[in-house]
Amino acid sequence: MQLNKIRITQTKNYGMGTVINNKVFGGKAKETLMAAEEETVRLEGLLSRFIPESEISRINRSAGIRYEKVSIETYEVLSRAVEFSKCCQGCFDVTVGPLVNLWKSFSDASNPPEESRIRQILALVDYTDLVLDPCEEAVCLKKAGQSIDLGGIGKGFAADLILEVFKKYEVLSAFTNFGGNVAAIGAKPDGSPWHIGIRHPRKENSLIGVVSVVNKSVVTSGDYQRYSTDSSGKRYHHILDLSTGYPAESGLVSVTIVADTSTAADALSTILFVAGMEKGLKLLSRFPGTEAILVDIDLQVHVTAGLKNCFQACKRINVEILN
């Protein structure tokens, strides 16, 4: 098929707290993108803790009181979140909601939360208190004051379901971008891979390099994406270390994961950012076929061996290939 005859349709909209870009190649592009937008709205209505009527909000309001019946999608994302919480203890916990809320209040204040308050809130963060009933497809939090936050996995999970919409419409070449969470179907129509830019963590509008992928998801977590500054000028980013209750200081400033699913890439980018280089790579080894690009505080770029031929660094970027 000649490339100039392939219909290319793309949309840009806002949902799940971020800008969403979808691009579809093929004859059913318009219908596909409309269905994808409808699916995004539906998923946000289920999973956003900022929508009072969502299933996540209902679970949070019922903490310490009762189970809540949920949809298949909500049950699935919570099940996956518990799996990651379990295998990467201390680096990821889906019940981090109270701590996230505490730090969000700092964005409107001049100083971070008091340490005593952080310790108090940390007592509520425990994924083992999230109980999933597979027979009833119901969920509960054991303690009052606990809450779920899907910030480390929700967009990735949604991106995977958007790819399922694309597949339903028999699309063979497409991608979705949930505010930097990129998930692709196939290659470009000419057979070449998708080229995903990896943002430079310290230079606006600059890249550290480009990763080329086919049928993969690429997700980055970094300390530059959302942060607040206290009265002395110290910067506090949004990725929290559950062993301390404070923003993670692991020696990494950016982590990009390339994986088969956006759900895994989303969760693991957060997990490795918190874990740091050594522990993070050990955790990554539990997920065969998953690769990483890690940038440390000296802006040295470390690339796992599986991306050796897929990652192209920009000029003056130092790269180490990890064996």
mmCIF file of N, CA, C and O in Angstrom, residues 121-170:
data_model
loop_
_atom_site.group_PDB
_atom_site.id
_atom_site.type_symbol
_atom_site.label_atom_id
_atom_site.label_comp_id
_atom_site.label_asym_id
_atom_site.label_seq_id
_atom_site.Cartn_x
_atom_site.Cartn_y
_atom_site.Cartn_z
ATOM 1 N N ILE A 121 0.664 9.770 59.143
ATOM 2 C CA ILE A 121 -0.020 9.394 57.909
ATOM 3 C C ILE A 121 0.538 8.091 57.344
ATOM 4 O O ILE A 121 -0.209 7.265 56.799
ATOM 5 N N LEU A 122 1.843 7.888 57.477
ATOM 6 C CA LEU A 122 2.459 6.665 56.954
ATOM 7 C C LEU A 122 1.830 5.405 57.552
ATOM 8 O O LEU A 122 1.808 4.353 56.912
ATOM 9 N N ALA A 123 1.310 5.512 58.748
ATOM 10 C CA ALA A 123 0.675 4.357 59.397
ATOM 11 C C ALA A 123 -0.566 3.892 58.639
ATOM 12 O O ALA A 123 -1.017 2.750 58.808
ATOM 13 N N LEU A 124 -1.117 4.763 57.800
ATOM 14 C CA LEU A 124 -2.308 4.404 57.025
ATOM 15 C C LEU A 124 -1.966 3.777 55.678
ATOM 16 O O LEU A 124 -2.847 3.252 54.993
ATOM 17 N N VAL A 125 -0.696 3.832 55.297
ATOM 18 C CA VAL A 125 -0.279 3.328 53.979
ATOM 19 C C VAL A 125 0.153 1.871 54.120
ATOM 20 O O VAL A 125 1.221 1.576 54.650
ATOM 21 N N ASP A 126 -0.691 0.970 53.645
ATOM 22 C CA ASP A 126 -0.407 -0.463 53.765
ATOM 23 C C ASP A 126 -1.282 -1.233 52.782
ATOM 24 O O ASP A 126 -2.480 -1.424 53.012
ATOM 25 N N TYR A 127 -0.677 -1.690 51.691
ATOM 26 C CA TYR A 127 -1.457 -2.366 50.652
ATOM 27 C C TYR A 127 -2.119 -3.646 51.148
ATOM 28 O O TYR A 127 -3.108 -4.108 50.564
ATOM 29 N N THR A 128 -1.616 -4.238 52.244
ATOM 30 C CA THR A 128 -2.246 -5.455 52.753
ATOM 31 C C THR A 128 -3.607 -5.155 53.373
ATOM 32 O O THR A 128 -4.378 -6.077 53.655
ATOM 33 N N ASP A 129 -3.915 -3.878 53.583
ATOM 34 C CA ASP A 129 -5.236 -3.490 54.079
ATOM 35 C C ASP A 129 -6.247 -3.290 52.958
ATOM 36 O O ASP A 129 -7.406 -2.964 53.226
ATOM 37 N N LEU A 130 -5.807 -3.472 51.706
ATOM 38 C CA LEU A 130 -6.726 -3.439 50.572
ATOM 39 C C LEU A 130 -7.169 -4.865 50.286
ATOM 40 O O LEU A 130 -6.373 -5.704 49.873
ATOM 41 N N VAL A 131 -8.430 -5.149 50.557
ATOM 42 C CA VAL A 131 -8.947 -6.523 50.455
ATOM 43 C C VAL A 131 -9.784 -6.655 49.187
ATOM 44 O O VAL A 131 -10.716 -5.879 48.954
ATOM 45 N N LEU A 132 -9.440 -7.645 48.368
ATOM 46 C CA LEU A 132 -10.138 -7.904 47.111
ATOM 47 C C LEU A 132 -10.916 -9.204 47.226
ATOM 48 O O LEU A 132 -10.337 -10.249 47.543
ATOM 49 N N ASP A 133 -12.203 -9.147 46.989
ATOM 50 C CA ASP A 133 -13.068 -10.324 47.033
ATOM 51 C C ASP A 133 -13.376 -10.748 45.604
ATOM 52 O O ASP A 133 -14.209 -10.142 44.926
ATOM 53 N N PRO A 134 -12.710 -11.811 45.095
ATOM 54 C CA PRO A 134 -12.889 -12.201 43.697
ATOM 55 C C PRO A 134 -14.268 -12.775 43.393
ATOM 56 O O PRO A 134 -14.738 -12.671 42.260
ATOM 57 N N CYS A 135 -14.897 -13.351 44.379
ATOM 58 C CA CYS A 135 -16.219 -13.944 44.144
ATOM 59 C C CYS A 135 -17.278 -12.861 43.925
ATOM 60 O O CYS A 135 -18.137 -12.988 43.045
ATOM 61 N N GLU A 136 -17.218 -11.815 44.719
ATOM 62 C CA GLU A 136 -18.201 -10.738 44.639
ATOM 63 C C GLU A 136 -17.730 -9.567 43.776
ATOM 64 O O GLU A 136 -18.496 -8.643 43.520
ATOM 65 N N GLU A 137 -16.436 -9.612 43.353
ATOM 66 C CA GLU A 137 -15.811 -8.469 42.673
ATOM 67 C C GLU A 137 -16.069 -7.198 43.481
ATOM 68 O O GLU A 137 -16.578 -6.189 42.992
ATOM 69 N N ALA A 138 -15.676 -7.309 44.749
ATOM 70 C CA ALA A 138 -15.855 -6.210 45.695
ATOM 71 C C ALA A 138 -14.524 -5.900 46.353
ATOM 72 O O ALA A 138 -13.624 -6.746 46.429
ATOM 73 N N VAL A 139 -14.402 -4.679 46.841
ATOM 74 C CA VAL A 139 -13.134 -4.190 47.379
ATOM 75 C C VAL A 139 -13.397 -3.409 48.655
ATOM 76 O O VAL A 139 -14.405 -2.712 48.771
ATOM 77 N N CYS A 140 -12.465 -3.516 49.609
ATOM 78 C CA CYS A 140 -12.572 -2.662 50.792
ATOM 79 C C CYS A 140 -11.201 -2.309 51.327
ATOM 80 O O CYS A 140 -10.219 -3.026 51.096
ATOM 81 N N LEU A 141 -11.131 -1.191 52.019
ATOM 82 C CA LEU A 141 -9.964 -0.782 52.785
ATOM 83 C C LEU A 141 -10.290 -1.006 54.258
ATOM 84 O O LEU A 141 -11.364 -0.627 54.722
ATOM 85 N N LYS A 142 -9.374 -1.601 54.988
ATOM 86 C CA LYS A 142 -9.670 -2.021 56.355
ATOM 87 C C LYS A 142 -9.829 -0.865 57.340
ATOM 88 O O LYS A 142 -10.628 -0.941 58.273
ATOM 89 N N LYS A 143 -9.052 0.209 57.147
ATOM 90 C CA LYS A 143 -9.001 1.260 58.157
ATOM 91 C C LYS A 143 -9.590 2.571 57.652
ATOM 92 O O LYS A 143 -9.369 2.974 56.517
ATOM 93 N N ALA A 144 -10.324 3.238 58.527
ATOM 94 C CA ALA A 144 -10.834 4.574 58.211
ATOM 95 C C ALA A 144 -9.656 5.502 57.955
ATOM 96 O O ALA A 144 -8.630 5.428 58.645
ATOM 97 N N GLY A 145 -9.788 6.361 56.971
ATOM 98 C CA GLY A 145 -8.726 7.305 56.635
ATOM 99 C C GLY A 145 -7.792 6.829 55.552
ATOM 100 O O GLY A 145 -7.013 7.612 55.012
ATOM 101 N N GLN A 146 -7.863 5.531 55.227
ATOM 102 C CA GLN A 146 -7.039 5.020 54.139
ATOM 103 C C GLN A 146 -7.652 5.409 52.792
ATOM 104 O O GLN A 146 -8.858 5.630 52.693
ATOM 105 N N SER A 147 -6.798 5.477 51.774
ATOM 106 C CA SER A 147 -7.328 5.770 50.443
ATOM 107 C C SER A 147 -6.385 5.278 49.358
ATOM 108 O O SER A 147 -5.167 5.186 49.549
ATOM 109 N N ILE A 148 -6.984 4.949 48.234
ATOM 110 C CA ILE A 148 -6.271 4.457 47.057
ATOM 111 C C ILE A 148 -5.867 5.641 46.190
ATOM 112 O O ILE A 148 -6.623 6.587 46.012
ATOM 113 N N ASP A 149 -4.655 5.568 45.643
ATOM 114 C CA ASP A 149 -4.207 6.526 44.636
ATOM 115 C C ASP A 149 -3.575 5.736 43.499
ATOM 116 O O ASP A 149 -2.613 4.998 43.706
ATOM 117 N N LEU A 150 -4.122 5.891 42.292
ATOM 118 C CA LEU A 150 -3.645 5.139 41.135
ATOM 119 C C LEU A 150 -2.646 5.925 40.293
ATOM 120 O O LEU A 150 -2.389 5.591 39.143
ATOM 121 N N GLY A 151 -2.054 6.973 40.909
ATOM 122 C CA GLY A 151 -1.144 7.823 40.160
ATOM 123 C C GLY A 151 0.040 7.107 39.552
ATOM 124 O O GLY A 151 0.568 7.543 38.528
ATOM 125 N N GLY A 152 0.456 5.988 40.123
ATOM 126 C CA GLY A 152 1.614 5.267 39.606
ATOM 127 C C GLY A 152 1.281 4.147 38.652
ATOM 128 O O GLY A 152 2.199 3.447 38.196
ATOM 129 N N ILE A 153 0.001 3.964 38.321
ATOM 130 C CA ILE A 153 -0.363 2.846 37.464
ATOM 131 C C ILE A 153 -1.595 3.122 36.603
ATOM 132 O O ILE A 153 -1.792 2.482 35.567
ATOM 133 N N GLY A 154 -2.418 4.089 36.997
ATOM 134 C CA GLY A 154 -3.712 4.296 36.350
ATOM 135 C C GLY A 154 -3.642 4.683 34.887
ATOM 136 O O GLY A 154 -4.375 4.142 34.048
ATOM 137 N N LYS A 155 -2.751 5.631 34.544
ATOM 138 C CA LYS A 155 -2.659 6.060 33.148
ATOM 139 C C LYS A 155 -2.144 4.929 32.269
ATOM 140 O O LYS A 155 -2.569 4.763 31.127
ATOM 141 N N GLY A 156 -1.202 4.147 32.808
ATOM 142 C CA GLY A 156 -0.698 3.007 32.045
ATOM 143 C C GLY A 156 -1.780 1.979 31.779
ATOM 144 O O GLY A 156 -1.906 1.451 30.668
ATOM 145 N N PHE A 157 -2.578 1.703 32.800
ATOM 146 C CA PHE A 157 -3.684 0.754 32.652
ATOM 147 C C PHE A 157 -4.680 1.264 31.611
ATOM 148 O O PHE A 157 -5.140 0.503 30.749
ATOM 149 N N ALA A 158 -5.001 2.549 31.662
ATOM 150 C CA ALA A 158 -5.932 3.129 30.690
ATOM 151 C C ALA A 158 -5.371 3.051 29.274
ATOM 152 O O ALA A 158 -6.097 2.749 28.321
ATOM 153 N N ALA A 159 -4.079 3.320 29.128
ATOM 154 C CA ALA A 159 -3.459 3.254 27.802
ATOM 155 C C ALA A 159 -3.559 1.848 27.213
ATOM 156 O O ALA A 159 -3.818 1.678 26.013
ATOM 157 N N ASP A 160 -3.382 0.830 28.051
ATOM 158 C CA ASP A 160 -3.527 -0.550 27.568
ATOM 159 C C ASP A 160 -4.947 -0.816 27.063
ATOM 160 O O ASP A 160 -5.144 -1.503 26.050
ATOM 161 N N LEU A 161 -5.937 -0.271 27.749
ATOM 162 C CA LEU A 161 -7.318 -0.491 27.325
ATOM 163 C C LEU A 161 -7.652 0.302 26.060
ATOM 164 O O LEU A 161 -8.487 -0.130 25.264
ATOM 165 N N ILE A 162 -6.992 1.436 25.856
ATOM 166 C CA ILE A 162 -7.168 2.158 24.602
ATOM 167 C C ILE A 162 -6.592 1.343 23.449
ATOM 168 O O ILE A 162 -7.166 1.294 22.347
ATOM 169 N N LEU A 163 -5.474 0.667 23.675
ATOM 170 C CA LEU A 163 -4.933 -0.213 22.632
ATOM 171 C C LEU A 163 -5.909 -1.337 22.300
ATOM 172 O O LEU A 163 -6.007 -1.758 21.135
ATOM 173 N N GLU A 164 -6.632 -1.810 23.301
ATOM 174 C CA GLU A 164 -7.638 -2.848 23.044
ATOM 175 C C GLU A 164 -8.753 -2.307 22.152
ATOM 176 O O GLU A 164 -9.299 -3.032 21.315
ATOM 177 N N VAL A 165 -9.099 -1.032 22.326
ATOM 178 C CA VAL A 165 -10.079 -0.408 21.439
ATOM 179 C C VAL A 165 -9.537 -0.380 20.007
ATOM 180 O O VAL A 165 -10.241 -0.722 19.046
ATOM 181 N N PHE A 166 -8.281 0.007 19.855
ATOM 182 C CA PHE A 166 -7.674 0.026 18.528
ATOM 183 C C PHE A 166 -7.738 -1.357 17.873
ATOM 184 O O PHE A 166 -8.067 -1.491 16.692
ATOM 185 N N LYS A 167 -7.419 -2.378 18.650
ATOM 186 C CA LYS A 167 -7.423 -3.746 18.117
ATOM 187 C C LYS A 167 -8.829 -4.191 17.725
ATOM 188 O O LYS A 167 -9.013 -4.893 16.732
ATOM 189 N N LYS A 168 -9.806 -3.782 18.509
ATOM 190 C CA LYS A 168 -11.205 -4.115 18.205
ATOM 191 C C LYS A 168 -11.594 -3.601 16.831
ATOM 192 O O LYS A 168 -12.373 -4.238 16.100
ATOM 193 N N TYR A 169 -11.041 -2.455 16.451
ATOM 194 C CA TYR A 169 -11.332 -1.869 15.144
ATOM 195 C C TYR A 169 -10.317 -2.302 14.082
ATOM 196 O O TYR A 169 -10.234 -1.707 13.017
ATOM 197 N N GLU A 170 -9.543 -3.340 14.424
ATOM 198 C CA GLU A 170 -8.596 -3.963 13.496
ATOM 199 C C GLU A 170 -7.524 -2.999 13.007
ATOM 200 O O GLU A 170 -7.044 -3.080 11.877
#
